[in-house]
Short mmCIF file of C-alpha atoms in Angstrom, two decimals:
data_model
loop_
_atom_site.label_atom_id
_atom_site.label_comp_id
_atom_site.label_asym_id
_atom_site.label_seq_id
_atom_site.Cartn_x
_atom_site.Cartn_y
_atom_site.Cartn_z
CA MET A 126 134.35 55.24 100.96
CA THR A 127 132.10 52.32 101.98
CA ALA A 128 128.72 53.30 103.41
CA VAL A 129 128.05 52.26 107.01
CA ARG A 130 124.93 50.07 107.23
CA SER A 131 122.95 48.50 110.04
CA ALA A 132 122.85 44.80 110.80
CA GLY A 133 119.69 44.59 108.69
CA GLY A 134 121.42 46.07 105.65
CA LEU A 135 119.75 49.49 105.79
CA PRO A 136 121.76 52.74 106.01
CA ARG A 137 122.34 53.78 109.62
CA GLN A 138 120.93 57.23 108.77
CA VAL A 139 117.48 55.61 108.54
CA PHE A 140 117.59 54.97 112.30
CA ASP A 141 119.03 58.32 113.36
CA PRO A 142 117.01 59.41 116.45
CA ALA A 143 116.93 63.09 115.45
CA ARG A 144 115.64 62.21 111.98
CA LEU A 145 112.95 59.88 113.35
CA ALA A 146 111.85 62.52 115.88
CA ALA A 147 111.53 65.09 113.07
CA VAL A 148 109.43 62.65 111.00
CA ARG A 149 107.08 62.04 113.94
CA ALA A 150 106.86 65.78 114.66
CA THR A 151 105.27 66.41 111.26
CA GLY A 152 102.10 64.67 112.45
CA LEU A 153 101.60 63.38 108.89
CA LEU A 154 102.30 59.67 109.31
CA ASP A 155 99.15 57.58 108.81
CA THR A 156 97.11 60.57 107.63
CA GLY A 157 94.95 60.75 104.53
CA PRO A 158 95.64 62.43 101.18
CA GLU A 159 95.63 66.23 100.93
CA ASP A 160 95.39 68.48 97.88
CA ALA A 161 98.46 70.46 98.92
CA PHE A 162 100.64 67.38 98.39
CA ASP A 163 98.60 65.61 95.71
CA ASP A 164 98.81 68.65 93.42
CA LEU A 165 102.61 68.65 93.64
CA ALA A 166 102.85 64.90 93.04
CA GLY A 167 100.55 65.20 90.03
CA LEU A 168 102.64 68.03 88.66
CA ALA A 169 105.83 65.98 89.12
CA ALA A 170 104.32 63.09 87.15
CA ALA A 171 103.16 65.44 84.38
CA VAL A 172 106.44 67.35 84.07
CA THR A 173 108.59 64.21 83.93
CA GLY A 174 106.16 62.07 81.95
CA CYS A 175 106.43 59.33 84.57
CA GLY A 176 103.59 57.03 85.51
CA ARG A 177 104.15 57.25 89.25
CA ALA A 178 104.98 60.10 91.62
CA PHE A 179 105.16 60.17 95.41
CA VAL A 180 105.53 62.39 98.43
CA THR A 181 106.91 60.08 101.12
CA LEU A 182 107.69 60.17 104.82
CA VAL A 183 110.08 57.46 106.00
CA ASP A 184 110.44 56.21 109.56
CA ASP A 185 112.44 53.15 110.70
CA ARG A 186 109.83 50.67 109.38
CA ARG A 187 108.16 51.93 106.26
CA SER A 188 108.02 54.46 103.48
CA PHE A 189 104.62 56.09 103.98
CA TRP A 190 103.07 57.67 100.88
CA LYS A 191 101.49 60.94 101.94
CA SER A 192 100.69 61.35 98.26
CA CYS A 193 100.88 58.85 95.43
CA VAL A 194 99.97 59.26 91.78
CA GLY A 195 99.65 56.34 89.37
CA VAL A 196 99.31 53.66 92.06
CA ASP A 197 96.36 51.29 91.72
CA SER A 198 95.24 51.35 95.34
CA PRO A 199 91.76 51.96 96.77
CA ALA A 200 93.32 53.79 99.72
CA THR A 201 94.80 56.53 97.58
CA THR A 202 91.53 58.42 97.49
CA GLY A 203 90.30 57.69 101.01
CA THR A 204 91.53 58.15 104.53
CA GLY A 205 92.92 54.61 104.86
CA THR A 206 96.67 54.21 104.92
CA GLY A 207 97.28 50.46 104.79
CA ASP A 208 97.91 50.36 101.04
CA ARG A 209 99.86 53.61 100.95
CA GLN A 210 103.14 52.34 102.34
CA ILE A 211 105.84 49.74 101.80
CA PRO A 212 108.60 48.41 104.09
CA VAL A 213 111.57 50.75 104.12
CA GLU A 214 113.83 47.97 102.83
CA ASP A 215 111.66 47.77 99.70
CA SER A 216 111.93 51.51 99.02
CA PHE A 217 114.63 53.39 97.14
CA CYS A 218 114.12 56.17 99.69
CA GLN A 219 116.69 54.39 101.85
CA TYR A 220 119.38 55.40 99.34
CA LEU A 221 118.18 59.00 99.42
CA ILE A 222 118.33 59.13 103.22
CA GLU A 223 121.86 57.72 103.10
CA LEU A 224 122.96 60.76 101.05
CA ASP A 225 122.07 63.19 103.90
CA GLY A 226 120.23 65.74 101.77
CA ALA A 227 121.52 65.07 98.25
CA PRO A 228 119.21 63.76 95.49
CA PHE A 229 119.22 60.16 94.32
CA VAL A 230 118.80 59.74 90.56
CA VAL A 231 119.03 56.52 88.53
CA ASP A 232 118.57 56.40 84.74
CA ASP A 233 118.56 52.60 84.51
CA ALA A 234 117.79 50.80 87.76
CA ARG A 235 118.44 47.40 86.20
CA THR A 236 122.10 48.11 85.43
CA ASP A 237 123.06 50.80 87.98
CA GLY A 238 125.44 49.27 90.49
CA ARG A 239 123.55 50.81 93.41
CA THR A 240 120.16 49.33 92.56
CA ARG A 241 120.49 46.42 90.11
CA ASP A 242 120.28 43.78 92.86
CA HIS A 243 117.38 45.43 94.68
CA PRO A 244 114.29 43.15 94.52
CA SER A 245 111.91 46.10 93.96
CA VAL A 246 113.43 46.70 90.54
CA VAL A 247 111.41 43.68 89.42
CA THR A 248 108.49 43.60 91.86
CA MET A 249 107.70 47.30 91.53
CA LYS A 250 108.76 47.54 87.87
CA ILE A 251 111.30 50.30 88.43
CA GLY A 252 113.06 51.23 85.23
CA ALA A 253 114.29 54.64 86.45
CA TRP A 254 113.96 56.56 89.74
CA ALA A 255 114.56 60.19 90.64
CA GLY A 256 114.02 61.67 94.08
CA TYR A 257 114.84 64.82 96.02
CA PRO A 258 114.80 65.03 99.81
CA VAL A 259 111.97 66.52 101.84
CA LEU A 260 113.81 68.27 104.66
CA GLY A 261 112.80 69.10 108.22
CA PRO A 262 113.56 72.41 109.94
CA GLY A 263 116.95 71.13 111.09
CA GLY A 264 117.90 69.67 107.71
CA GLU A 265 116.71 66.16 108.63
CA VAL A 266 115.70 63.99 105.66
CA LEU A 267 112.01 63.30 106.32
CA GLY A 268 111.34 61.50 103.05
CA SER A 269 111.23 62.35 99.38
CA MET A 270 109.51 63.87 96.41
CA CYS A 271 110.17 61.15 93.84
CA VAL A 272 109.03 59.76 90.49
CA ILE A 273 109.27 56.28 88.97
CA ASP A 274 109.41 55.40 85.29
CA GLU A 275 108.85 51.78 84.28
CA ASN A 276 111.26 52.31 81.39
CA LEU A 277 114.78 53.66 81.13
CA HIS A 278 114.76 57.43 81.54
CA GLU A 279 117.57 59.85 80.79
CA TRP A 280 116.64 62.59 83.26
CA GLN A 281 116.82 66.09 81.80
CA PRO A 282 118.19 69.02 83.84
CA SER A 283 114.85 70.83 83.55
CA GLU A 284 113.00 67.80 84.97
CA LEU A 285 115.37 67.50 87.91
CA ALA A 286 115.26 71.24 88.59
CA THR A 287 111.46 71.15 88.72
CA LEU A 288 111.53 68.09 90.98
CA ALA A 289 113.98 69.87 93.32
CA THR A 290 111.72 72.93 93.45
CA MET A 291 108.68 70.85 94.30
CA ALA A 292 110.60 69.02 97.04
CA ARG A 293 111.42 72.41 98.56
CA ALA A 294 107.74 73.37 98.32
CA VAL A 295 106.76 70.19 100.20
CA SER A 296 109.41 70.92 102.83
CA ASN A 297 108.14 74.48 103.22
CA GLU A 298 104.54 73.29 103.58
CA ILE A 299 105.45 70.75 106.27
CA ASN A 300 107.73 73.11 108.17
CA LEU A 301 105.26 75.99 108.09
CA ARG A 302 102.56 73.70 109.49
CA THR A 303 104.89 72.55 112.24
CA SER A 304 105.91 76.11 113.04
CA LEU A 305 102.33 77.31 113.20
CA ALA A 306 101.21 74.43 115.42
CA THR A 307 104.05 75.09 117.82
CA ALA A 308 103.42 78.82 117.79
CA GLU A 309 99.69 78.46 118.51
CA ASP A 310 100.51 76.61 121.74
CA ALA A 311 103.04 79.27 122.66
CA LEU A 312 100.58 82.10 122.05
CA ALA A 313 98.36 80.80 124.82
CA VAL A 314 101.06 81.20 127.48
CA SER A 315 103.61 83.73 126.27
CA SER A 316 103.28 87.12 124.60
CA GLU A 317 107.02 87.08 123.91
CA LEU A 318 106.67 83.88 121.88
CA ALA A 319 103.72 85.46 120.09
CA ARG A 320 106.02 88.10 118.70
CA SER A 321 108.53 85.35 117.86
CA LEU A 322 105.91 83.87 115.54
CA GLN A 323 105.66 87.20 113.76
CA ASP A 324 109.42 87.20 113.32
CA SER A 325 109.38 83.59 112.06
CA LEU A 326 107.07 84.61 109.21
CA LEU A 327 109.65 87.11 107.98
CA PRO A 328 112.88 85.98 106.34
CA PRO A 329 115.60 86.09 109.05
CA ALA A 330 117.94 87.55 106.43
CA LEU A 331 117.29 88.47 102.82
CA ARG A 332 118.90 86.08 100.37
CA PRO A 333 121.59 87.95 98.41
CA VAL A 334 120.72 88.70 94.80
CA PRO A 335 123.89 88.74 92.68
CA GLY A 336 124.73 92.27 91.66
CA LEU A 337 122.01 93.94 93.77
CA GLU A 338 121.79 95.48 97.21
CA ALA A 339 118.85 94.33 99.34
CA ALA A 340 117.70 95.40 102.80
CA ALA A 341 114.53 95.18 104.87
CA SER A 342 113.21 96.12 108.27
CA TYR A 343 110.20 95.29 110.38
CA LEU A 344 108.95 97.54 113.19
CA PRO A 345 106.15 96.10 115.37
CA ALA A 346 103.36 98.30 116.64
CA ALA A 347 103.72 99.70 120.12
CA GLY A 348 101.57 98.64 123.03
CA GLY A 349 101.02 94.98 122.31
CA THR A 350 102.43 91.63 121.22
CA THR A 351 99.55 90.28 119.13
CA VAL A 352 100.69 88.52 115.98
CA VAL A 353 99.80 90.48 112.87
CA GLY A 354 100.02 89.78 109.18
CA ASP A 355 102.67 92.08 107.71
CA PHE A 356 105.24 90.03 105.78
CA TYR A 357 107.88 90.29 103.08
CA ASP A 358 110.04 87.88 101.11
CA LEU A 359 112.83 87.82 98.53
CA PHE A 360 113.68 84.58 96.73
CA HIS A 361 114.97 82.98 93.53
CA ALA A 362 112.21 81.53 91.32
CA ARG A 363 113.87 79.89 88.31
CA GLY A 364 116.49 80.65 85.70
CA PRO A 365 117.34 84.36 85.80
CA TRP A 366 114.13 85.31 87.60
CA TRP A 367 113.92 86.54 91.19
CA CYS A 368 110.82 87.55 93.14
CA THR A 369 110.04 89.95 95.97
CA VAL A 370 106.78 90.56 97.79
CA MET A 371 105.36 92.76 100.54
CA GLY A 372 102.00 91.82 102.03
CA ASP A 373 99.56 92.80 104.76
CA VAL A 374 96.89 90.43 106.08
CA CYS A 375 93.73 91.91 107.58
CA GLY A 376 93.43 91.17 111.27
CA LYS A 377 95.70 89.80 113.95
CA GLY A 378 96.39 86.60 115.86
CA THR A 379 96.91 83.05 114.70
CA GLU A 380 94.32 83.29 111.89
CA ALA A 381 96.30 86.13 110.31
CA ALA A 382 99.48 84.11 110.80
CA LYS A 383 97.93 81.14 108.98
CA ILE A 384 97.06 83.35 106.01
CA THR A 385 100.59 84.76 106.05
CA ALA A 386 102.04 81.26 105.97
CA LEU A 387 99.66 80.21 103.19
CA ALA A 388 100.62 83.30 101.17
CA ARG A 389 104.37 82.71 101.47
CA TYR A 390 104.10 79.04 100.56
CA THR A 391 101.75 79.66 97.63
CA LEU A 392 103.80 82.55 96.22
CA ARG A 393 107.02 80.55 96.34
CA ALA A 394 105.40 77.52 94.74
CA GLU A 395 103.59 79.44 91.97
CA ALA A 396 106.63 81.61 91.21
CA THR A 397 108.38 78.56 89.77
CA GLN A 398 105.57 78.18 87.23
CA HIS A 399 104.60 81.75 86.25
CA VAL A 400 106.64 84.85 85.45
CA SER A 401 103.61 87.18 85.54
CA PRO A 402 103.03 88.69 89.01
CA ALA A 403 99.33 89.11 88.20
CA GLU A 404 99.03 85.40 87.42
CA VAL A 405 100.81 84.43 90.65
CA LEU A 406 98.53 86.70 92.71
CA GLN A 407 95.49 85.26 90.92
CA ARG A 408 96.63 81.79 92.10
CA LEU A 409 97.09 83.08 95.64
CA ASN A 410 93.56 84.53 95.59
CA ALA A 411 92.18 81.15 94.52
CA ALA A 412 94.14 79.36 97.26
CA MET A 413 92.83 81.75 99.91
CA LEU A 414 89.22 81.25 98.80
CA GLU A 415 89.63 77.48 98.68
CA GLN A 416 91.00 77.26 102.22
CA ARG A 417 88.78 79.93 103.78
CA VAL A 418 87.02 78.72 106.92
CA GLY A 419 84.87 80.89 109.18
CA GLN A 420 85.62 84.61 109.13
CA ALA A 421 87.00 85.86 105.82
CA ARG A 422 90.52 87.29 105.88
CA PHE A 423 91.71 89.48 103.06
CA LEU A 424 95.23 90.33 102.08
CA THR A 425 96.89 93.18 100.21
CA ALA A 426 100.16 92.61 98.40
CA VAL A 427 102.68 94.10 96.01
CA TYR A 428 104.65 91.45 94.13
CA ALA A 429 107.42 91.76 91.56
CA THR A 430 109.46 89.43 89.38
CA PHE A 431 112.73 90.69 88.01
CA ARG A 432 116.00 89.70 86.39
CA ARG A 433 119.40 91.26 86.05
CA THR A 434 120.28 92.97 82.76
CA PRO A 435 123.55 94.48 81.53
CA GLY A 436 122.19 97.89 82.50
CA GLY A 437 120.60 96.97 85.83
CA VAL A 438 117.23 95.29 86.40
CA ALA A 439 114.13 94.59 84.28
CA GLY A 440 110.92 93.34 85.83
CA ARG A 441 107.18 93.34 86.26
CA LEU A 442 105.17 94.42 89.30
CA CYS A 443 101.55 93.98 90.36
CA THR A 444 99.65 95.49 93.29
CA ALA A 445 96.58 93.92 94.88
CA GLY A 446 94.91 96.50 97.09
CA HIS A 447 98.35 97.52 98.37
CA PRO A 448 100.14 100.89 98.30
CA PRO A 449 102.18 101.33 95.13
CA ALA A 450 105.88 100.68 95.14
CA LEU A 451 108.24 103.65 94.84
CA ILE A 452 111.24 103.98 92.54
CA ARG A 453 113.95 106.42 93.53
CA ARG A 454 116.07 107.25 90.52
CA ALA A 455 119.77 107.89 90.84
CA ASP A 456 119.16 111.66 90.50
CA GLY A 457 116.75 111.67 93.46
CA ARG A 458 113.45 111.67 91.53
CA VAL A 459 110.77 109.45 93.08
CA GLN A 460 108.09 107.74 91.00
CA PRO A 461 105.16 105.56 92.11
CA LEU A 462 104.97 102.15 90.44
CA GLY A 463 101.92 99.91 90.15
CA ARG A 464 98.35 99.95 88.93
CA HIS A 465 95.71 99.67 91.65
CA GLY A 466 94.32 96.13 91.83
CA THR A 467 91.75 94.20 93.84
CA LEU A 468 92.68 92.93 97.30
CA LEU A 469 92.86 89.14 97.68
CA GLY A 470 90.77 86.57 99.52
CA ILE A 471 87.27 88.04 99.10
CA LEU A 472 86.13 87.78 95.47
CA PRO A 473 86.75 84.98 92.94
CA ASP A 474 87.27 87.49 90.12
CA VAL A 475 89.98 90.07 90.78
CA ARG A 476 91.38 92.85 88.61
CA LEU A 477 95.16 92.65 88.53
CA ALA A 478 97.62 94.07 86.02
CA ASP A 479 101.36 93.84 85.52
CA VAL A 480 103.42 96.98 85.09
CA ARG A 481 106.89 96.72 83.58
CA PHE A 482 109.81 98.59 85.14
CA ARG A 483 113.53 99.04 84.75
CA LEU A 484 116.18 100.07 87.24
CA GLY A 485 119.49 101.52 86.16
CA ALA A 486 122.68 102.18 88.08
CA GLY A 487 121.87 103.99 91.32
CA ASP A 488 118.10 103.34 91.10
CA LEU A 489 116.22 101.86 94.05
CA LEU A 490 112.86 100.07 94.41
CA LEU A 491 111.01 100.43 97.73
CA LEU A 492 108.15 98.21 98.95
CA TYR A 493 106.34 99.13 102.15
CA THR A 494 103.19 98.45 104.17
CA ASP A 495 100.62 101.11 105.04
CA GLY A 496 102.11 101.34 108.53
CA ALA A 497 104.60 103.75 106.92
CA THR A 498 102.17 106.17 105.27
CA GLU A 499 99.58 105.92 108.08
CA ALA A 500 102.10 106.38 110.88
CA ARG A 501 100.80 108.73 113.59
CA PRO A 502 102.23 110.20 116.79
CA PRO A 503 100.53 109.33 120.09
CA ALA A 504 97.77 111.61 121.32
CA THR A 505 99.02 114.20 123.79
CA VAL A 506 95.48 115.04 124.89
CA PRO A 507 92.25 113.07 124.40
CA GLY A 508 90.97 113.67 120.90
CA GLY A 509 94.07 115.66 119.95
CA HIS A 510 95.27 115.99 116.36
CA ARG A 511 97.40 113.05 115.20
CA PRO A 512 98.55 113.72 111.61
CA GLN A 513 99.39 110.79 109.36
CA PHE A 514 102.85 110.71 107.84
CA GLY A 515 101.32 110.39 104.35
CA ASP A 516 102.33 109.42 100.82
CA ARG A 517 104.01 112.73 99.98
CA ALA A 518 106.14 112.71 103.12
CA LEU A 519 107.32 109.17 102.42
CA ALA A 520 108.23 110.10 98.83
CA ALA A 521 110.09 113.20 100.06
CA ALA A 522 111.97 111.18 102.69
CA LEU A 523 112.94 108.63 100.03
CA ALA A 524 114.16 111.42 97.71
CA ASP A 525 116.42 112.64 100.50
CA CYS A 526 118.08 109.19 100.54
CA ALA A 527 119.70 109.65 97.12
CA GLY A 528 123.20 108.19 97.15
CA LEU A 529 122.58 105.93 100.13
CA THR A 530 122.81 102.15 99.96
CA ALA A 531 119.73 99.97 100.30
CA ALA A 532 120.54 99.29 103.95
CA GLN A 533 121.19 102.96 104.68
CA THR A 534 117.93 103.92 102.95
CA VAL A 535 115.88 101.53 105.07
CA GLU A 536 117.63 102.75 108.21
CA ARG A 537 117.08 106.42 107.30
CA LEU A 538 113.38 105.91 106.53
CA GLY A 539 112.94 104.06 109.81
CA ALA A 540 114.51 106.96 111.67
CA VAL A 541 112.27 109.50 109.90
CA LEU A 542 109.16 107.50 110.76
CA SER A 543 110.28 107.13 114.38
CA ALA A 544 110.77 110.89 114.61
CA HIS A 545 107.26 111.49 113.27
CA THR A 546 105.67 108.98 115.67
CA ARG A 547 107.93 109.90 118.60
CA ASP A 548 108.97 106.26 118.76
CA TRP A 549 105.37 105.15 119.15
CA ALA A 550 104.33 103.01 116.15
CA SER A 551 100.55 102.93 115.71
CA ASP A 552 100.79 99.97 113.30
CA ASP A 553 103.34 97.39 112.25
CA THR A 554 105.59 98.73 109.51
CA ALA A 555 107.68 96.79 107.00
CA LEU A 556 110.14 98.24 104.46
CA LEU A 557 112.12 96.45 101.72
CA ALA A 558 114.58 98.10 99.35
CA LEU A 559 116.39 96.78 96.26
CA LYS A 560 119.09 98.91 94.70
CA VAL A 561 121.28 98.66 91.63
CA PRO A 562 124.74 99.84 92.78
CA GLU A 563 126.18 102.97 91.22
CA ARG A 564 128.77 102.46 88.53
CA PRO A 565 132.32 103.16 89.70
CA SER A 566 133.34 106.69 88.83
#
């Protein structure tokens, strides 16, 4: 099928109004370098062994280099942008945009039928080119995460997989920024949209893990719509490894939301590089300290990496100032999991330790925020007794869920907590359960 091109020879997708609007909405065109993007470009160059790496945003005129590594330009380290762009017709990004979200990879640009006649092969000394799309919230191709080798390069699957992961990290960073900017405006005029921001920081649906049951719930506190910092996530890291996290940011409002967004982005990015939960949380602590402005915000988290095994699940878990996870065995026994560690975002040196765990058929892992154990009923009289639900009650309620699916367990625990609080939640409460299905009898 012949590609449809404009009168100027560029793919018509380059001029798509929705794509151009999404590029402008990032607010990143004609802005200076930033560590968040430079670090990823530098890593792409190092992993692939290429001399040049770029994070680009492409409008209808130029390919703007938000980040560029290996380019001899005085503007790459300053705020100027004149030398950090080329006309779109001179950029291979046009081919990437034409593919509507697929990567564009060339081992030998001089002989590949798609690129051999392109003048930049000579002027920019392109021997090989590999790029993955940076996508907007609606799937629009905003630009690329790409690398250039002056020589022929037979791209290895591991190189391309890493490049794809970093392109997703760039997309997440851009989209989280856009979401937060939009939400901050909405918070000023609408309490309903304020709660929508809270929901946007939680996965709308947990990504299925092959061979596992997964379920989560989030119950906002009663009596207000202020954005808070409870969050959870479940995602694939690399190879056989999956990750799950439950976190709680101190404070409320947009500042807490910013820390939540930073945590999710950092955890997803670092998970592709480190299997150790303690190492990933160490990196998150460093990122929080580096970007701290004004009032300090700390975060507690429980984070686990795991993989499927013939018998169920094997993994490692680390807690940072967060309540321990709970394992409910198939026979109903409940065991705490996790060694108490330092909360994040306050001190440069934190004590964190991984704990190994295994789940067999019928076993379930539960992560939760302290809204569960500290749940209280409303006061019936001023100063009246308001007992906390407590650790023991949560463990007992989980033991009573033996035989239930992950979704049924989360639903049952939510009902027990609602009964204790008389449907009045004193704090936001998040629950996440992973279960290895029982073997067929």
